[in-house]
Each structure stands twice: as structure tokens, then as C-alpha cells.
Coordinates of N, CA and C in Angstrom, one line a residue:
Chain A
T1 N 0.9 -1.2 0.0 CA 0.0 0.0 0.0 C 0.9 1.2 0.0
Q2 N 0.6 2.1 -1.0 CA 1.4 3.3 -1.0 C 0.8 4.4 -0.1
L3 N 1.6 4.9 0.8 CA 1.1 5.9 1.7 C 1.6 7.3 1.4
L4 N 0.7 8.2 1.5 CA 1.1 9.6 1.3 C 1.0 10.4 2.6
E5 N 2.1 10.8 3.1 CA 2.0 11.6 4.4 C 2.1 13.1 4.1
Q6 N 1.2 13.8 4.7 CA 1.2 15.2 4.5 C 1.6 15.9 5.8
S7 N 2.3 17.0 5.6 CA 2.7 17.8 6.8 C 2.7 19.3 6.4
P8 N 2.3 20.1 7.4 CA 1.8 19.7 8.7 C 0.3 19.2 8.6
Q9 N -0.2 18.7 9.7 CA -1.5 18.2 9.7 C -2.5 19.4 9.9
F10 N -2.1 20.3 10.7 CA -2.9 21.5 10.9 C -2.0 22.8 10.8
L11 N -2.6 23.8 10.3 CA -1.9 25.1 10.2 C -2.9 26.2 10.3
S12 N -2.6 27.1 11.3 CA -3.4 28.3 11.5 C -2.5 29.5 11.4
I13 N -2.8 30.3 10.4 CA -2.0 31.5 10.1 C -2.8 32.7 9.9
Q14 N -2.2 33.9 9.8 CA -2.9 35.1 9.6 C -2.8 35.5 8.1
E15 N -3.8 36.2 7.7 CA -3.9 36.7 6.4 C -2.6 37.4 6.0
G16 N -2.1 37.1 4.8 CA -0.9 37.7 4.3 C 0.4 36.9 4.5
E17 N 0.3 35.9 5.3 CA 1.5 35.0 5.6 C 1.6 34.0 4.4
N18 N 2.8 33.5 4.3 CA 3.1 32.4 3.3 C 3.2 31.1 4.0
L19 N 2.9 30.0 3.3 CA 2.9 28.7 3.9 C 3.3 27.7 2.8
T20 N 3.8 26.5 3.3 CA 4.1 25.4 2.4 C 3.6 24.1 3.0
V21 N 2.9 23.3 2.2 CA 2.4 22.0 2.7 C 3.1 21.0 1.9
Y22 N 3.5 19.9 2.6 CA 4.3 18.9 2.0 C 3.5 17.5 1.9
C23 N 3.8 16.8 0.8 CA 3.2 15.5 0.6 C 4.3 14.5 0.2
N24 N 4.5 13.5 1.1 CA 5.7 12.7 0.9 C 5.3 11.2 0.9
S25 N 6.1 10.4 0.1 CA 5.9 9.0 0.0 C 7.2 8.3 -0.3
S26 N 7.2 7.0 -0.1 CA 8.4 6.3 -0.5 C 8.2 5.6 -1.8
S27 N 6.9 5.8 -2.3 CA 6.6 5.2 -3.6 C 6.6 6.2 -4.7
V28 N 6.7 5.7 -5.9 CA 6.7 6.5 -7.1 C 5.3 6.6 -7.7
F29 N 4.9 7.8 -8.1 CA 3.6 8.0 -8.6 C 3.7 8.5 -10.1
S30 N 2.8 8.0 -10.9 CA 2.8 8.5 -12.3 C 2.2 9.9 -12.4
S31 N 1.4 10.3 -11.5 CA 0.9 11.7 -11.4 C 0.5 12.0 -10.0
L32 N 0.3 13.2 -9.7 CA -0.1 13.6 -8.4 C -1.0 14.8 -8.5
Q33 N -2.1 14.8 -7.7 CA -3.1 15.8 -7.8 C -3.2 16.5 -6.4
W34 N -3.6 17.7 -6.4 CA -3.9 18.5 -5.2 C -5.4 18.9 -5.2
Y35 N -6.1 18.7 -4.1 CA -7.5 19.0 -4.0 C -7.7 19.9 -2.7
R36 N -8.7 20.7 -2.8 CA -9.1 21.5 -1.6 C -10.6 21.1 -1.3
Q37 N -10.8 20.9 0.0 CA -12.2 20.5 0.4 C -12.6 21.5 1.5
E38 N -13.8 22.0 1.3 CA -14.4 22.9 2.3 C -15.5 22.1 3.0
P39 N -15.9 22.6 4.2 CA -16.8 21.8 5.0 C -18.1 21.6 4.3
G40 N -18.6 20.4 4.4 CA -19.9 20.0 3.7 C -19.9 19.8 2.2
E41 N -18.6 19.9 1.7 CA -18.5 19.7 0.2 C -17.5 18.6 -0.1
G42 N -17.5 18.2 -1.3 CA -16.5 17.2 -1.8 C -15.2 17.9 -2.2
P43 N -14.1 17.2 -2.3 CA -12.9 17.8 -2.7 C -13.0 18.4 -4.1
V44 N -12.3 19.5 -4.3 CA -12.3 20.1 -5.7 C -10.8 20.1 -6.2
L45 N -10.6 19.6 -7.4 CA -9.3 19.5 -8.0 C -8.7 20.8 -8.2
L46 N -7.5 21.0 -7.7 CA -6.7 22.3 -8.0 C -5.8 22.1 -9.1
V47 N -5.0 21.0 -9.1 CA -4.0 20.9 -10.1 C -3.6 19.4 -10.2
T48 N -3.0 19.0 -11.4 CA -2.4 17.7 -11.6 C -1.0 17.9 -12.1
V49 N 0.0 17.3 -11.5 CA 1.3 17.3 -12.0 C 1.8 15.9 -12.4
V50 N 2.5 15.8 -13.6 CA 2.8 14.5 -14.1 C 4.3 14.3 -14.3
T51 N 5.0 15.3 -14.4 CA 6.4 15.2 -14.8 C 7.3 15.5 -13.6
G52 N 8.3 14.7 -13.3 CA 9.2 14.9 -12.2 C 9.9 16.3 -12.3
G53 N 9.8 17.1 -11.3 CA 10.4 18.4 -11.3 C 9.4 19.5 -11.8
E54 N 8.3 19.1 -12.2 CA 7.3 20.0 -12.8 C 6.8 21.0 -11.7
V55 N 6.7 22.3 -12.1 CA 6.1 23.4 -11.3 C 4.9 24.0 -12.0
K56 N 3.8 24.1 -11.2 CA 2.6 24.7 -11.8 C 2.2 25.8 -10.9
K57 N 1.7 26.9 -11.5 CA 1.2 28.0 -10.6 C -0.3 28.2 -10.9
L58 N -1.0 28.5 -9.9 CA -2.4 28.8 -10.0 C -2.6 30.0 -9.1
K59 N -2.5 31.2 -9.7 CA -2.6 32.5 -8.9 C -1.6 32.5 -7.8
R60 N -2.0 32.5 -6.6 CA -1.0 32.6 -5.5 C -0.5 31.2 -5.0
L61 N -1.0 30.1 -5.7 CA -0.6 28.8 -5.3 C 0.4 28.2 -6.3
T62 N 1.5 27.7 -5.7 CA 2.6 27.1 -6.5 C 2.7 25.6 -6.1
F63 N 2.6 24.7 -7.1 CA 2.7 23.3 -6.9 C 4.0 22.8 -7.5
Q64 N 4.6 21.9 -6.8 CA 5.9 21.3 -7.4 C 5.8 19.8 -7.2
F65 N 6.2 19.0 -8.2 CA 6.3 17.6 -8.2 C 7.8 17.2 -8.0
G66 N 8.2 16.4 -7.1 CA 9.6 16.1 -6.9 C 10.2 15.4 -8.1
D67 N 11.5 15.6 -8.2 CA 12.2 15.0 -9.3 C 12.0 13.5 -9.5
A68 N 12.0 12.8 -8.4 CA 11.8 11.3 -8.3 C 10.3 10.9 -8.4
R69 N 9.4 11.9 -8.4 CA 8.0 11.7 -8.4 C 7.5 10.9 -7.2
K70 N 8.1 11.2 -6.1 CA 7.7 10.6 -4.8 C 7.1 11.6 -3.8
D71 N 7.3 12.9 -4.2 CA 6.8 13.9 -3.2 C 6.4 15.1 -4.0
S72 N 5.6 16.0 -3.3 CA 5.1 17.2 -3.9 C 5.0 18.3 -2.8
S73 N 4.9 19.5 -3.2 CA 4.7 20.6 -2.2 C 3.7 21.6 -2.8
L74 N 3.0 22.2 -1.9 CA 2.1 23.3 -2.3 C 2.5 24.5 -1.5
H75 N 2.8 25.6 -2.2 CA 3.2 26.8 -1.5 C 2.1 27.9 -1.8
I76 N 1.6 28.5 -0.7 CA 0.6 29.6 -0.9 C 1.3 30.9 -0.5
T77 N 1.2 31.9 -1.3 CA 1.8 33.2 -1.1 C 0.6 34.1 -0.6
A78 N 0.9 34.9 0.4 CA 0.0 35.9 0.9 C -1.4 35.3 1.1
A79 N -1.5 34.3 2.0 CA -2.7 33.6 2.3 C -3.9 34.5 2.6
Q80 N -5.1 34.1 2.1 CA -6.3 34.8 2.4 C -7.3 33.9 3.1
P81 N -8.3 34.5 3.8 CA -9.3 33.7 4.5 C -10.0 32.7 3.5
G82 N -10.1 33.0 2.3 CA -10.7 32.1 1.3 C -9.9 30.9 1.0
D83 N -8.7 30.9 1.5 CA -7.8 29.7 1.3 C -8.1 28.6 2.3
T84 N -8.9 29.0 3.3 CA -9.2 28.1 4.4 C -9.8 26.8 3.9
G85 N -9.4 25.6 4.4 CA -9.9 24.4 4.0 C -9.0 23.2 4.2
L86 N -9.4 22.0 3.8 CA -8.6 20.8 3.9 C -7.9 20.6 2.6
Y87 N -6.6 20.6 2.6 CA -5.8 20.3 1.4 C -5.4 18.9 1.3
L88 N -5.7 18.2 0.2 CA -5.4 16.8 0.1 C -4.5 16.6 -1.2
C89 N -3.5 15.8 -1.0 CA -2.7 15.4 -2.2 C -3.2 14.0 -2.5
A90 N -3.1 13.6 -3.8 CA -3.5 12.3 -4.2 C -2.6 11.8 -5.3
G91 N -2.1 10.6 -5.1 CA -1.2 10.1 -6.1 C -1.8 8.9 -6.9
L92 N -1.4 8.9 -8.1 CA -1.8 7.7 -8.9 C -0.6 6.8 -9.0
P93 N -0.6 5.7 -8.3 CA 0.5 4.8 -8.3 C 0.8 4.3 -9.7
T94 N 2.1 4.1 -10.0 CA 2.5 3.5 -11.3 C 1.9 2.1 -11.4
G95 N 1.3 1.8 -12.6 CA 0.8 0.5 -12.9 C -0.7 0.3 -12.5
T96 N -1.3 1.3 -11.8 CA -2.7 1.1 -11.5 C -3.4 2.4 -12.0
A97 N -4.2 2.2 -13.0 CA -4.7 3.3 -13.7 C -5.8 4.1 -13.0
S98 N -6.4 3.5 -12.0 CA -7.6 4.1 -11.5 C -7.8 4.1 -10.0
K99 N -6.7 3.9 -9.3 CA -6.9 3.8 -7.8 C -6.0 4.9 -7.2
L100 N -6.6 6.0 -7.0 CA -5.9 7.1 -6.4 C -5.7 6.8 -4.9
T101 N -4.5 7.2 -4.4 CA -4.2 7.1 -3.0 C -4.1 8.5 -2.5
F102 N -5.0 8.8 -1.5 CA -5.1 10.1 -0.9 C -4.1 10.3 0.3
G103 N -3.6 11.5 0.4 CA -2.8 11.8 1.6 C -3.6 12.0 2.8
T104 N -2.9 12.2 3.9 CA -3.6 12.3 5.2 C -4.2 13.7 5.4
G105 N -4.0 14.6 4.6 CA -4.6 15.9 4.7 C -4.0 17.0 5.5
T106 N -4.1 18.2 5.1 CA -3.6 19.4 5.9 C -4.8 20.3 6.0
R107 N -5.1 20.6 7.3 CA -6.2 21.5 7.5 C -5.7 22.9 7.8
L108 N -6.0 23.8 6.9 CA -5.5 25.2 6.9 C -6.6 26.2 7.3
Q109 N -6.2 27.0 8.3 CA -7.1 28.1 8.7 C -6.4 29.4 8.6
V110 N -7.0 30.3 7.8 CA -6.4 31.6 7.6 C -7.4 32.7 8.3
T111 N -6.8 33.4 9.2 CA -7.6 34.4 9.9 C -7.2 35.8 9.6
L112 N -8.2 36.7 9.8 CA -7.9 38.1 9.5 C -6.9 38.8 10.4
Chain B
K1 N -22.5 22.7 -17.4 CA -22.7 21.2 -17.2 C -22.9 21.0 -15.8
A2 N -23.9 20.2 -15.4 CA -24.2 19.9 -14.0 C -23.1 19.0 -13.4
G3 N -22.8 19.2 -12.1 CA -21.8 18.5 -11.5 C -22.3 17.1 -11.0
V4 N -21.4 16.5 -10.3 CA -21.8 15.2 -9.7 C -22.8 15.4 -8.6
T5 N -23.9 14.6 -8.7 CA -24.9 14.7 -7.6 C -25.0 13.4 -6.9
Q6 N -25.2 13.5 -5.6 CA -25.4 12.4 -4.7 C -26.6 12.5 -3.9
T7 N -27.3 11.4 -3.7 CA -28.5 11.4 -2.9 C -28.5 10.1 -2.0
P8 N -29.0 10.2 -0.8 CA -29.4 11.5 -0.1 C -28.2 12.2 0.4
R9 N -28.3 13.4 0.9 CA -27.2 14.1 1.4 C -26.9 13.7 2.9
Y10 N -27.9 13.3 3.6 CA -27.8 12.9 5.0 C -28.7 11.7 5.2
L11 N -28.1 10.8 6.1 CA -28.8 9.6 6.3 C -28.5 9.1 7.8
I12 N -29.5 8.7 8.5 CA -29.3 8.1 9.8 C -29.9 6.7 9.8
K13 N -29.0 5.7 10.1 CA -29.5 4.3 10.1 C -29.1 3.7 11.5
T14 N -29.7 2.5 11.7 CA -29.4 1.8 12.9 C -28.5 0.6 12.6
R15 N -27.6 0.2 13.5 CA -26.8 -0.9 13.4 C -27.6 -2.1 12.9
G16 N -27.0 -2.9 11.9 CA -27.6 -4.0 11.4 C -28.5 -3.8 10.1
Q17 N -28.9 -2.5 9.9 CA -29.6 -2.2 8.7 C -28.7 -2.1 7.5
Q18 N -29.3 -2.0 6.4 CA -28.5 -1.8 5.2 C -28.9 -0.4 4.5
V19 N -28.0 0.1 3.7 CA -28.3 1.4 3.1 C -27.8 1.4 1.6
T20 N -28.5 2.2 0.8 CA -28.1 2.3 -0.6 C -27.9 3.8 -0.9
L21 N -26.8 4.1 -1.4 CA -26.5 5.5 -1.8 C -26.4 5.6 -3.3
S22 N -26.8 6.8 -3.8 CA -26.8 7.0 -5.3 C -25.9 8.1 -5.7
C23 N -25.4 7.9 -6.9 CA -24.5 8.9 -7.5 C -24.8 9.1 -9.0
S24 N -24.9 10.3 -9.4 CA -25.1 10.6 -10.9 C -23.9 11.4 -11.3
P25 N -23.1 10.8 -12.2 CA -21.8 11.5 -12.6 C -22.1 12.6 -13.6
I26 N -21.1 13.4 -13.9 CA -21.2 14.4 -14.9 C -21.5 13.8 -16.2
S27 N -22.3 14.5 -17.0 CA -22.7 13.9 -18.3 C -21.5 13.6 -19.1
G28 N -21.4 12.4 -19.6 CA -20.3 12.0 -20.5 C -19.2 11.3 -19.7
H29 N -19.2 11.4 -18.4 CA -18.2 10.7 -17.6 C -18.7 9.2 -17.4
R30 N -17.8 8.3 -17.8 CA -18.1 6.9 -17.7 C -17.5 6.2 -16.5
S31 N -16.6 6.8 -15.8 CA -15.9 6.2 -14.7 C -16.5 6.9 -13.4
V32 N -16.9 6.0 -12.5 CA -17.4 6.5 -11.2 C -16.6 5.8 -10.1
S33 N -16.1 6.5 -9.1 CA -15.4 6.0 -8.0 C -16.1 6.4 -6.7
W34 N -16.0 5.5 -5.7 CA -16.5 5.8 -4.4 C -15.4 5.8 -3.4
Y35 N -15.6 6.7 -2.4 CA -14.6 6.9 -1.3 C -15.3 7.0 0.0
Q36 N -14.7 6.6 1.0 CA -15.2 6.8 2.4 C -14.2 7.8 3.1
Q37 N -14.8 8.8 3.7 CA -13.9 9.8 4.4 C -14.3 9.8 5.9
T38 N -13.4 9.6 6.8 CA -13.6 9.7 8.2 C -12.4 10.5 8.8
P39 N -12.7 11.1 10.0 CA -11.6 11.9 10.6 C -10.4 11.1 10.9
G40 N -10.6 9.8 11.3 CA -9.4 9.0 11.7 C -8.6 8.4 10.5
Q41 N -9.3 8.0 9.5 CA -8.7 7.3 8.4 C -8.5 8.1 7.1
G42 N -9.1 9.3 7.1 CA -9.0 10.1 5.9 C -9.8 9.6 4.8
L43 N -9.4 9.9 3.6 CA -10.2 9.5 2.4 C -9.7 8.2 1.9
Q44 N -10.5 7.2 1.9 CA -10.1 5.8 1.4 C -11.0 5.4 0.3
F45 N -10.3 4.8 -0.7 CA -10.9 4.3 -1.9 C -11.7 3.0 -1.7
L46 N -13.0 3.0 -2.1 CA -13.8 1.9 -2.0 C -13.8 1.0 -3.3
F47 N -14.2 1.6 -4.4 CA -14.2 0.9 -5.7 C -14.5 1.9 -6.8
E48 N -14.2 1.4 -8.0 CA -14.4 2.2 -9.2 C -15.1 1.3 -10.3
Y49 N -16.1 2.0 -10.9 CA -16.8 1.3 -12.0 C -16.6 2.1 -13.3
F50 N -16.5 1.3 -14.3 CA -16.4 1.9 -15.7 C -17.2 1.0 -16.6
S51 N -18.1 1.6 -17.3 CA -19.0 0.8 -18.3 C -19.6 -0.4 -17.6
E52 N -20.2 -0.1 -16.4 CA -21.0 -1.1 -15.7 C -20.1 -2.3 -15.1
T53 N -18.8 -2.1 -15.2 CA -17.9 -3.2 -14.6 C -17.0 -2.6 -13.5
Q54 N -16.9 -3.4 -12.5 CA -16.0 -2.9 -11.4 C -14.6 -3.1 -11.8
R55 N -13.8 -2.0 -11.9 CA -12.4 -2.1 -12.4 C -11.4 -2.2 -11.3
N56 N -11.7 -1.7 -10.2 CA -10.8 -1.7 -9.1 C -11.5 -1.7 -7.7
K57 N -10.9 -2.2 -6.8 CA -11.5 -2.3 -5.5 C -10.5 -2.0 -4.4
G58 N -11.0 -1.3 -3.3 CA -10.2 -1.0 -2.2 C -10.2 -2.2 -1.2
N59 N -9.7 -1.9 0.0 CA -9.6 -2.9 1.0 C -10.8 -2.8 2.0
F60 N -11.9 -3.0 1.6 CA -13.1 -3.0 2.4 C -13.8 -4.3 2.4
P61 N -14.5 -4.6 3.5 CA -15.2 -5.9 3.6 C -16.3 -6.1 2.6
G62 N -16.7 -7.3 2.4 CA -17.7 -7.6 1.3 C -19.1 -7.0 1.6
R63 N -19.3 -6.4 2.8 CA -20.5 -5.7 3.1 C -20.7 -4.5 2.2
F64 N -19.6 -4.0 1.7 CA -19.6 -2.8 0.8 C -19.7 -3.3 -0.6
S65 N -20.7 -2.9 -1.3 CA -20.8 -3.3 -2.7 C -21.3 -2.2 -3.6
G66 N -21.2 -2.3 -4.9 CA -21.7 -1.3 -5.7 C -22.1 -1.8 -7.1
R67 N -22.6 -0.9 -7.8 CA -23.0 -1.3 -9.2 C -23.1 0.0 -10.0
Q68 N -23.0 -0.2 -11.3 CA -23.2 0.9 -12.2 C -24.2 0.6 -13.3
F69 N -25.0 1.5 -13.7 CA -26.0 1.3 -14.7 C -25.6 1.8 -16.1
S70 N -26.4 1.4 -17.1 CA -26.0 1.8 -18.4 C -25.8 3.3 -18.7
N71 N -26.5 4.1 -17.9 CA -26.4 5.5 -18.0 C -25.3 6.1 -17.2
S72 N -24.5 5.2 -16.6 CA -23.3 5.6 -15.8 C -23.6 5.9 -14.4
R73 N -24.9 6.1 -14.1 CA -25.3 6.3 -12.7 C -24.8 5.1 -11.8
S74 N -24.5 5.4 -10.6 CA -23.9 4.3 -9.7 C -24.6 4.3 -8.4
E75 N -24.6 3.2 -7.8 CA -25.1 3.0 -6.4 C -24.1 2.2 -5.6
M76 N -24.0 2.5 -4.3 CA -23.3 1.7 -3.5 C -24.2 1.2 -2.3
N77 N -23.9 0.0 -1.9 CA -24.8 -0.6 -0.8 C -23.9 -1.0 0.3
V78 N -24.3 -0.8 1.5 CA -23.6 -1.3 2.7 C -24.6 -2.1 3.5
S79 N -24.3 -3.4 3.7 CA -25.2 -4.2 4.4 C -24.7 -4.4 5.9
T80 N -25.6 -4.8 6.7 CA -25.3 -5.1 8.1 C -24.4 -3.9 8.7
L81 N -25.0 -2.8 8.7 CA -24.3 -1.6 9.1 C -23.7 -1.7 10.5
E82 N -22.4 -1.2 10.7 CA -21.8 -1.1 11.9 C -21.5 0.3 12.3
L83 N -21.3 0.6 13.6 CA -21.1 2.0 14.0 C -19.9 2.6 13.3
G84 N -18.9 1.8 13.0 CA -17.7 2.3 12.3 C -17.9 2.7 10.9
D85 N -19.1 2.4 10.4 CA -19.4 2.8 9.0 C -19.9 4.2 8.9
S86 N -20.1 4.9 10.0 CA -20.4 6.3 10.0 C -19.3 7.1 9.4
A87 N -19.7 7.8 8.3 CA -18.6 8.5 7.5 C -19.3 9.4 6.5
L88 N -18.5 10.1 5.8 CA -18.9 10.8 4.6 C -18.5 10.0 3.4
Y89 N -19.5 9.6 2.6 CA -19.3 8.8 1.4 C -19.3 9.7 0.2
L90 N -18.2 9.7 -0.5 CA -18.0 10.6 -1.7 C -18.0 9.8 -2.9
C91 N -18.6 10.3 -3.9 CA -18.6 9.7 -5.3 C -17.9 10.7 -6.2
A92 N -17.1 10.2 -7.1 CA -16.4 11.0 -8.0 C -16.4 10.4 -9.4
S93 N -16.6 11.3 -10.4 CA -16.6 10.8 -11.8 C -15.4 11.3 -12.5
S94 N -15.1 10.6 -13.5 CA -13.9 11.0 -14.3 C -14.2 10.8 -15.8
L95 N -13.6 11.7 -16.6 CA -13.9 11.6 -18.0 C -13.0 10.6 -18.8
L96 N -11.8 10.5 -18.4 CA -10.8 9.7 -19.1 C -11.1 8.2 -18.9
E97 N -10.8 7.4 -19.9 CA -11.1 6.0 -19.8 C -10.3 5.3 -18.7
T98 N -9.1 5.9 -18.4 CA -8.3 5.2 -17.4 C -8.8 5.6 -16.0
G99 N -9.7 6.5 -15.9 CA -10.3 6.9 -14.6 C -9.2 7.4 -13.7
G100 N -9.5 7.8 -12.5 CA -8.5 8.2 -11.5 C -7.6 9.3 -11.8
Y101 N -7.6 9.7 -13.1 CA -6.7 10.8 -13.5 C -7.1 12.1 -13.0
E102 N -8.3 12.5 -13.1 CA -8.9 13.8 -12.6 C -10.3 13.5 -12.1
Q103 N -10.4 13.6 -10.8 CA -11.7 13.2 -10.2 C -12.5 14.4 -9.9
Y104 N -13.8 14.4 -10.2 CA -14.8 15.4 -9.9 C -15.7 14.9 -8.9
F105 N -15.7 15.4 -7.7 CA -16.4 14.9 -6.6 C -17.8 15.5 -6.4
G106 N -18.7 14.7 -5.9 CA -20.0 15.2 -5.5 C -19.9 15.7 -4.1
P107 N -21.0 16.2 -3.5 CA -20.9 16.8 -2.2 C -20.9 15.8 -1.1
G108 N -21.2 14.5 -1.4 CA -21.1 13.4 -0.4 C -22.4 13.1 0.2
T109 N -22.5 12.0 0.8 CA -23.6 11.5 1.7 C -23.1 11.3 3.1
R110 N -23.6 12.0 4.0 CA -23.2 11.9 5.4 C -24.0 10.8 6.0
L111 N -23.4 9.6 6.3 CA -24.1 8.5 6.9 C -23.8 8.4 8.4
T112 N -24.8 8.4 9.2 CA -24.6 8.2 10.7 C -25.3 6.9 11.1
V113 N -24.5 6.0 11.7 CA -25.1 4.7 12.2 C -25.1 4.8 13.7
T114 N -26.3 4.5 14.2 CA -26.5 4.6 15.7 C -26.8 3.2 16.2

């Protein structure tokens, strides 16, 4: 079983601060996705990275896939209250086309 | 385009009963996956259906089953409910044939077993 460990588990910061969330595994993934989930809703896909070393930007969010495709990071610049939510990484293990493995989650709270 | 819909949104059942949850994928999506989300275990994969066939299965007991209809709508069933089955059950649909590549989630069904 491929496990994806996320750190930190919880993060409470003030508006305007920067933060980084990490997603680590000992296994190699063919692709990795990041989702954000708000209370009472299902996760919403933010980005998919497929190439080792790939960096993608989505406004104030920067996603990076590790060179060895075993880890990823999410960096948020100048966090806003609207960024509050549960951030989940999800990896698609090599060789299995349809069985996503989700990370343990990082709960982010951004206050004014 | 309408998103993934799940019914019911909330459900309260008693231990030993059975429950059926329904999921309608985004139009054109043929892959439907089901997940269980709990505070302790996080989001765990239950199974995935594509063209009415179960393509992949997670590590859940046989009490958890599912099916997919010709219009891609899917149902999951849990028999002989246990207290530990209380969770948010999420359905996700995917456009690509391989599934799992980009998942579009519904709002979930919150199941409480008493």
C-alpha cells in the first residue's frame, strides 16, 4: 500500500502570511493531484502534475512535483481567508490506472 | 454542465440495517469511484466502476458493494451496518477511460449509524 504523508496536519496562520504544505511518499507516482475541500463539500481538484520536477502556478498557489515523483509541495503566497480548507494530495501509483491514493490531509485556517 | 450529484445528502441508520447511496456522474463521464472519508482514516478508496464493470476495489469488507447502470449512474450498498461505517461517502466521476486521473467529486452523503 502506497502511503502519502502530509505535513503539517494543521496550520493556523494570519492573512498575508506564506505557507508550504508537503506531501511525501516512499513510492513513485505516475501523477499527483492536489485538492481542496471545504466543510460540507466534496474535494475540488486544484492541479495535476505528471512530470518529475514540474512546477505549476495557480494564482497565489505554486505546486511542485519532486524529481523522483515521490513527493510534492504546495506553496501559498499571501494567504487569504478564502484559502481556508482541507488540502489533500492524491497520487496515482504507477501501474494502476484508476486507484488514487489520498494523503492524510492538511487543515489550513487563515484568519484576518 | 451539471456537477456530480449524490442522494441522499444525509442519512441516519441503525446498526444491522442496510443502506443504498446513489451517485449521478457528470454527463459524459463513464468512470465512477466511491470513497469513504472519516476523521481518523482520511479519504479511502472503495471501488471504481467503468462501463458497468468494477475495475478496481479497495480494502473494504464484502458488506460494501456497488454497481453501475448503463447511463453511468452508480449505487453503493452497505449491508449489516456497523457503528464504524459512520462517515462521509463521496462519489467522483472521471472523463478519461483510465479513470482516477482527474476526479470530480460530489458533495457526499453523510451517513450516521446509531
